[in-house]
Every structure is written in structure tokens, then in C-alpha cells.
Coordinates of C-alpha atoms in Angstrom, one line a residue:
M1 CA 26.4 7.4 -13.1
M2 CA 23.6 8.8 -14.6
F3 CA 25.0 9.2 -17.9
I4 CA 26.6 5.4 -18.3
L5 CA 23.5 4.5 -17.3
G6 CA 21.7 6.1 -20.2
C7 CA 24.2 5.4 -22.4
V8 CA 23.2 1.7 -21.2
S9 CA 19.2 1.6 -22.0
L10 CA 20.1 4.4 -25.7
P11 CA 20.0 0.3 -27.7
L12 CA 17.7 -0.5 -26.4
G13 CA 14.7 1.9 -28.4
P14 CA 16.3 0.1 -32.0
T15 CA 16.3 -3.6 -30.8
A16 CA 12.9 -3.4 -29.7
W17 CA 11.4 -1.9 -32.8
L18 CA 13.2 -4.7 -35.1
L19 CA 13.0 -7.8 -33.0
V20 CA 9.7 -6.9 -31.1
H21 CA 7.1 -8.5 -33.3
E22 CA 3.0 -7.2 -32.9
D23 CA 0.3 -8.3 -35.7
E24 CA -1.1 -5.5 -36.7
I25 CA -5.5 -5.1 -35.7
Q26 CA -8.0 -2.8 -36.1
P27 CA -8.5 -0.6 -33.2
P28 CA -12.6 -1.1 -31.7
K29 CA -14.8 2.1 -32.5
V30 CA -14.9 4.4 -29.2
A31 CA -19.0 3.8 -28.6
V32 CA -18.1 0.0 -29.3
Y33 CA -15.7 -0.2 -26.8
F34 CA -16.6 2.0 -23.9
S35 CA -20.1 0.0 -24.3
R36 CA -17.8 -3.2 -23.4
F37 CA -16.7 -1.5 -20.5
W38 CA -20.0 -0.4 -19.5
W39 CA -20.6 -4.0 -19.1
L40 CA -17.4 -5.1 -17.7
L41 CA -17.7 -2.6 -15.0
Q42 CA -21.7 -3.9 -14.5
Q43 CA -19.9 -7.7 -13.6
R44 CA -20.6 -8.8 -10.5
A45 CA -16.9 -9.9 -10.7
V46 CA -15.6 -6.7 -11.4
C47 CA -17.1 -4.7 -8.4
Q48 CA -16.6 -6.9 -6.5
L49 CA -12.5 -8.2 -6.8
A50 CA -12.5 -3.6 -7.2
A51 CA -14.3 -3.6 -3.8
Y52 CA -11.6 -5.9 -2.0
D53 CA -8.9 -4.0 -4.4
F54 CA -10.0 -0.7 -2.7
F55 CA -11.2 -1.3 1.0
S56 CA -8.3 -3.6 2.3
G57 CA -6.0 -0.9 0.5
V58 CA -7.8 1.4 2.4
F59 CA -6.8 -0.5 5.8
N60 CA -3.4 -1.3 4.0
N61 CA -1.9 2.0 4.0
F62 CA -2.9 3.0 7.2
N63 CA 0.6 3.7 8.3
P64 CA 2.5 5.1 11.4
V65 CA 3.3 8.5 10.4
A66 CA 6.4 8.8 13.2
S67 CA 7.9 5.9 11.2
S68 CA 10.4 8.8 9.2
N69 CA 11.4 11.0 12.6
I70 CA 11.5 7.7 14.9
K71 CA 14.8 6.5 11.4
L72 CA 16.1 9.9 11.4
Y73 CA 16.6 10.6 15.6
W74 CA 16.3 7.4 17.1
V75 CA 17.6 5.4 15.5
H76 CA 20.1 7.9 12.9
A77 CA 19.5 5.7 9.4
T78 CA 21.7 6.8 7.1
P79 CA 19.6 7.3 3.7
F80 CA 22.7 5.5 2.7
N81 CA 22.1 2.5 4.1
A82 CA 18.1 2.5 3.8
S83 CA 18.5 2.3 0.2
V84 CA 20.7 -0.4 0.4
M85 CA 18.0 -2.2 2.1
A86 CA 15.4 -1.1 -0.3
I87 CA 17.3 -3.3 -2.7
I88 CA 17.7 -6.1 -0.7
G89 CA 14.0 -6.0 -0.2
T90 CA 13.3 -5.1 -3.6
F91 CA 15.4 -8.5 -4.3
V92 CA 13.1 -10.8 -1.5
Y93 CA 10.3 -9.5 -3.3
A94 CA 11.0 -11.2 -6.7
G95 CA 12.4 -14.0 -4.7
T96 CA 8.7 -14.2 -2.8
L97 CA 6.8 -13.5 -6.3
G98 CA 8.7 -16.4 -7.7
V99 CA 8.7 -18.5 -4.9
M100 CA 4.9 -18.0 -5.3
A101 CA 4.6 -17.9 -9.0
Q102 CA 5.7 -22.0 -8.8
H103 CA 4.3 -23.6 -5.7
G104 CA 1.4 -21.4 -4.4
L105 CA -0.9 -21.6 -7.7
H106 CA -2.8 -24.1 -6.0
W107 CA -3.1 -22.9 -2.5
N108 CA -6.1 -21.6 -1.0
W109 CA -5.4 -17.3 -1.8
R110 CA -7.6 -15.9 1.6
V111 CA -5.5 -18.2 3.8
A112 CA -1.9 -17.0 1.9
I113 CA -2.5 -13.0 2.6
T114 CA -3.7 -14.0 6.6
V115 CA -0.6 -15.7 6.7
T116 CA 1.5 -13.1 5.6
V117 CA 0.0 -9.6 6.7
V118 CA 0.0 -11.9 10.0
F119 CA 3.8 -12.7 9.7
G120 CA 4.5 -8.8 8.7
I121 CA 2.9 -7.9 11.6
V122 CA 4.0 -9.3 14.3
T123 CA 7.6 -9.0 13.0
D124 CA 7.2 -5.3 12.0
A125 CA 5.8 -5.5 15.6
L126 CA 9.0 -6.8 17.7
M127 CA 11.2 -4.9 15.5
T128 CA 9.3 -1.6 17.1
M129 CA 8.9 -2.2 19.8
L130 CA 12.1 -3.1 20.7
V131 CA 13.3 0.6 19.1
T132 CA 10.8 3.1 20.7
W133 CA 11.2 1.6 24.1
D134 CA 15.1 1.7 23.9
V135 CA 15.9 -1.9 23.8
V136 CA 17.7 -2.3 20.1
R137 CA 18.3 1.2 18.3
S138 CA 20.3 0.1 15.7
Q139 CA 19.5 1.6 12.1
W140 CA 20.0 -2.2 10.6
F141 CA 17.7 -4.1 13.2
W142 CA 15.1 -1.0 11.7
L143 CA 16.3 -1.0 8.3
G144 CA 16.3 -5.1 8.3
V145 CA 13.4 -6.3 10.2
P146 CA 11.1 -4.3 7.7
I147 CA 12.1 -6.6 4.9
M148 CA 9.8 -9.1 5.9
G149 CA 6.8 -6.9 5.0
Y150 CA 7.5 -7.2 1.5
I151 CA 6.5 -10.7 1.4
P152 CA 2.6 -10.0 2.0
H153 CA 3.1 -6.7 -0.5
A154 CA 4.4 -9.5 -3.4
V155 CA 1.8 -11.9 -1.9
Q156 CA -1.3 -9.8 -2.5
F157 CA 0.2 -8.8 -5.8
L158 CA 0.1 -11.8 -7.3
V159 CA -3.2 -12.7 -5.5
D160 CA -4.1 -10.1 -7.6
N161 CA -3.1 -10.2 -11.0
Y162 CA -4.0 -14.2 -10.7
V163 CA -7.3 -13.4 -10.4
V164 CA -7.2 -10.6 -13.4
V165 CA -6.1 -13.1 -15.7
E166 CA -9.0 -15.5 -14.7
L167 CA -11.3 -12.3 -15.2
I168 CA -9.6 -10.9 -18.5
E169 CA -12.1 -11.2 -21.9
L170 CA -10.1 -10.7 -25.1
G171 CA -10.0 -6.9 -26.1
S172 CA -10.3 -6.0 -22.0
E173 CA -7.4 -6.6 -21.2
G174 CA -5.7 -3.2 -20.5
A175 CA -9.4 -1.9 -19.1
L176 CA -9.4 -4.6 -16.1
Y177 CA -6.0 -4.1 -15.7
G178 CA -5.8 -0.1 -15.4
L179 CA -9.3 -0.7 -13.4
L180 CA -8.1 -2.2 -10.7
T181 CA -5.1 -0.8 -10.8
T182 CA -6.4 2.3 -10.7
T183 CA -8.8 1.2 -7.8
A184 CA -5.3 0.1 -5.5
H185 CA -4.0 3.1 -6.1
V186 CA -6.4 5.6 -4.7
A187 CA -7.5 4.0 -2.1
A188 CA -3.8 4.7 -0.5
P189 CA -4.5 8.8 -0.5
F190 CA -8.1 7.6 2.1
G191 CA -5.1 5.1 4.5
R192 CA -2.7 7.8 4.6
T193 CA -4.9 10.8 5.9
A194 CA -6.8 8.2 8.0
A195 CA -3.5 7.5 9.4
K196 CA -2.2 11.9 9.6
V197 CA -5.9 12.7 11.2
I198 CA -5.8 10.4 13.8
N199 CA -1.9 10.7 14.4
A200 CA -2.1 14.9 15.2
R201 CA -4.6 13.9 18.6
F202 CA -1.1 11.6 19.8
H203 CA 2.8 13.0 21.2
V204 CA 3.6 11.5 18.0
W205 CA 4.8 15.3 16.6
K206 CA 8.9 15.2 15.4
A207 CA 9.6 17.3 18.1
D208 CA 8.1 14.4 20.5
I209 CA 10.6 11.7 18.2
Q210 CA 13.4 14.4 20.0
A211 CA 13.1 14.7 22.8
D212 CA 12.3 10.6 23.7
T213 CA 9.9 11.4 27.0
F214 CA 7.7 7.9 28.4
V215 CA 4.8 10.0 26.9
T216 CA 6.5 10.0 23.4
R217 CA 7.0 6.4 23.8
R218 CA 3.5 5.2 25.0
D219 CA 1.8 7.4 22.5
V220 CA 4.3 6.1 19.9
T221 CA 2.9 3.1 20.9
I222 CA -0.2 3.1 20.4
T223 CA -0.6 4.4 17.3
I224 CA 1.6 1.4 16.3
C225 CA -0.8 -0.9 18.1
I226 CA -4.4 1.0 15.8
C227 CA -1.7 1.1 12.0
Y228 CA -1.6 -2.7 13.5
G229 CA -5.0 -3.2 14.2
M230 CA -5.6 -1.5 10.9
K231 CA -3.8 -4.1 8.8
L232 CA -5.5 -6.3 10.7
V233 CA -9.1 -5.2 9.8
S234 CA -8.1 -5.5 5.8
L235 CA -8.2 -9.0 6.1
V236 CA -12.1 -8.7 6.7
F237 CA -12.6 -8.2 3.0
L238 CA -10.8 -11.4 1.7
P239 CA -13.9 -12.9 1.9
L240 CA -14.9 -10.5 -1.3
L241 CA -12.1 -12.4 -3.4
P242 CA -12.0 -15.5 -5.1
S243 CA -10.0 -18.3 -2.9
Q244 CA -9.0 -20.2 -6.4
K245 CA -9.6 -20.3 -10.1
A246 CA -12.4 -22.5 -9.6
A247 CA -14.1 -20.2 -7.7
T248 CA -13.5 -17.3 -9.7
Q249 CA -14.2 -18.8 -12.8
E250 CA -18.0 -20.1 -10.8
L251 CA -18.1 -16.3 -9.7
R252 CA -17.8 -14.7 -13.6
R253 CA -19.9 -17.8 -14.6
L254 CA -22.6 -17.1 -12.4
G255 CA -22.4 -14.1 -10.8
G256 CA -24.3 -11.7 -13.7
V257 CA -24.6 -8.5 -13.8
S258 CA -26.7 -4.8 -11.8
T259 CA -26.1 -1.7 -13.2
R260 CA -26.4 -0.8 -9.5
M261 CA -23.2 -2.2 -8.4
G262 CA -21.5 -0.6 -11.6
L263 CA -22.3 3.1 -11.1
C264 CA -21.5 2.6 -7.2
M265 CA -18.3 1.4 -8.3
V266 CA -17.6 4.8 -9.9
G267 CA -18.7 7.6 -7.8
I268 CA -16.6 5.3 -5.5
L269 CA -13.9 5.1 -7.3
L270 CA -14.5 9.1 -8.9
V271 CA -15.0 10.2 -5.5
A272 CA -11.4 8.8 -4.1
L273 CA -9.9 10.5 -7.2
A274 CA -11.5 13.8 -5.9
W275 CA -10.2 13.0 -2.8
S276 CA -6.5 11.9 -3.5
T277 CA -6.1 15.5 -5.8
A278 CA -7.8 17.3 -3.1
V279 CA -5.6 16.4 -0.3
N280 CA -2.4 16.7 -2.8
V281 CA -3.5 19.9 -3.3
L282 CA -4.1 21.6 0.0
S283 CA -0.8 19.6 1.9
M284 CA 0.6 22.1 -1.4
N285 CA -0.5 25.5 -0.3
P286 CA 0.6 26.8 2.5
H287 CA -2.6 28.2 4.2
T288 CA -4.1 24.6 3.7
K289 CA -1.9 22.8 4.8
C290 CA -2.1 21.9 8.7
W291 CA -6.0 21.7 8.1
S292 CA -7.0 18.2 9.3
I293 CA -7.3 15.9 5.8
T294 CA -3.8 16.9 5.3
G295 CA -2.7 15.8 8.3
G296 CA -2.1 19.0 10.5
C297 CA 0.8 20.4 11.6
A298 CA 2.4 20.4 15.3
P299 CA 1.4 22.8 17.5
K300 CA 2.7 25.7 18.5
T301 CA 2.8 24.8 22.2
L302 CA 4.5 21.4 21.7
H303 CA 3.3 17.8 23.5
S304 CA 6.9 17.4 24.9
S305 CA 7.4 19.5 26.7
R306 CA 9.7 20.1 29.7
S307 CA 7.6 19.7 32.2
Q308 CA 6.6 16.0 31.1
L309 CA 7.9 12.7 32.2
S310 CA 10.9 12.1 30.8
I311 CA 12.9 9.4 30.9
P312 CA 15.7 9.8 33.2
A313 CA 19.9 9.3 30.7
A314 CA 21.6 5.8 31.2
G315 CA 24.3 5.9 33.8

């Protein structure tokens, strides 16, 4: 299969070489480029959008760590079926982008994000609670309902790009897009690490999920509610995001520049990048993978012992 896909992709190289035409431009001098980039970093509009991407990203990536074990031991979802639903989710994502691009250009971006995030939380909560308390434990139910979660991600992605388009200046397109993309990416490890640290205090380890006791179900419910709460907290940072194109242009025109804000943003991004690197390296080392900042390891005395209150078997 990989060989066939490789053969299909082979003509793309010559096609791009022969058919794609780009005008030759004079590359900027390094000093001039970095001077322009530093001026860009000091703009309030850029700092404000970067702050929104970072802080909302931290809380949006606060996900329950028990999900993978629930999928494996409670609903018995197979990798093939998960892949099929992921493909369908990609189509939902693309469809949302199309609808948003055609009809959402003049929507209030803050309202669009709020509505889709709340919709995603409600649908996911319905599915998760029914599975947790053994009302419905179908793999198709577990894999199918979260497809709706692709909708808020698509709306968030498109709104971010709308704002970037309004802020872009000639010669700084790649730098600005790269800056905001990096900001969103380095925010994710903070949310995931915080989720692991908090989840580690509950009975949601692999052995707990396998035992499927009342205590486990209760703690899974608590951790999931915490995660939903964090996703709602991410909406608190929406005032940092312009509500429409006109507001973006006004912020760009009247926002001004601030060296202090630029330095603060660079410092936060460097710390976030160092944190992300450190967590990834520590999690791969056998001697440090059980540290609290990497999520810890299951205790030697399992939470889900036989002495806990268990769920009686049906029938």
C-alpha cells in the first residue's frame, strides 16, 4: 500500500517544478529582517492574539487521561474502527471549514467560538457519562459522538487564520504565521501536564479502569467534569480576540507598540518551549518518567483494590 501511494505521489515533484511559477525576489538582509520581526513582536495586536492562543490553548488541552483506557477496556474499540471514525471526523472538520468560509465571514467570531465549544462539551458529556456509568458501552457510540468535537476545532482554526490575514504585512507573512502557530503548539504541553498531575490524584489508572468499581466511575466523572470546566475557562480569554475584521483593523491601527509586551511574550514562549522539551525528555527516561510533572506512575498499591466498593455484576 505504501509503495502504491508512493508511486501515485511521484509525479508531484516534476509537476510542481514545471507548472508552478514564482517570481524571483531579493532575500532581505538578516539584520533588516530581524529588526522588522522585533517590531512585529512589539505590536499590541500581535501580542494580544498570541496571548489568546497561548492561554486558551492551555485550558483547551486539559483532557482526561483515562480516555485511552476507557476506549480499550470499557468500550473495546478497535484501532480499525477508530481510524474509520477519525477519517469521518476529518470530513466533518473540512465541512465545517467550508461552511464557516462561506457563511461565517461576517459572524461574531467570539460568539461562534463560544457556541461551538459549549456544543462540543455538551455532546461529549452526554456520551462520556453514559459510557462511564455503563448505560451505553458501544464502541460506535464512544467513537461517533466525539466527531462533533471537530466542529469547535475547525471554527477556532479558521478564526485564528482570519485574524492573521488581517494582521499580516508584506514581508512578514511567514514570521507572523509561524509565531502564532508555535504559540498554539507550545501551549498544549502545559494543559496536558496539568491534566496528568490532577488526574493522578484520582482512581483513574489502568488497573482502576479494568476493575470498573463504583469509586473508579465516580473519579472518572470528577476528572471529566474538571476537564470540561477548564475548557469553559478557556472562553474567559475571548475578549483578547477581536470580534470581527473591523475590530482587528482597529486594534492594529490604534493598538500601538510596547517593548515590555514584546519581551514578556518572548519570555513566555521560551519558557513554554523549554517546558515542553523537558517534559518530553523526562517522560522517556526510566528514572524520571514517574515524576509528577510527567504525570506520574500508578502506585504500587493499586487504588482499585478488592476492598473498594465494586459494581455488582448484572444478572
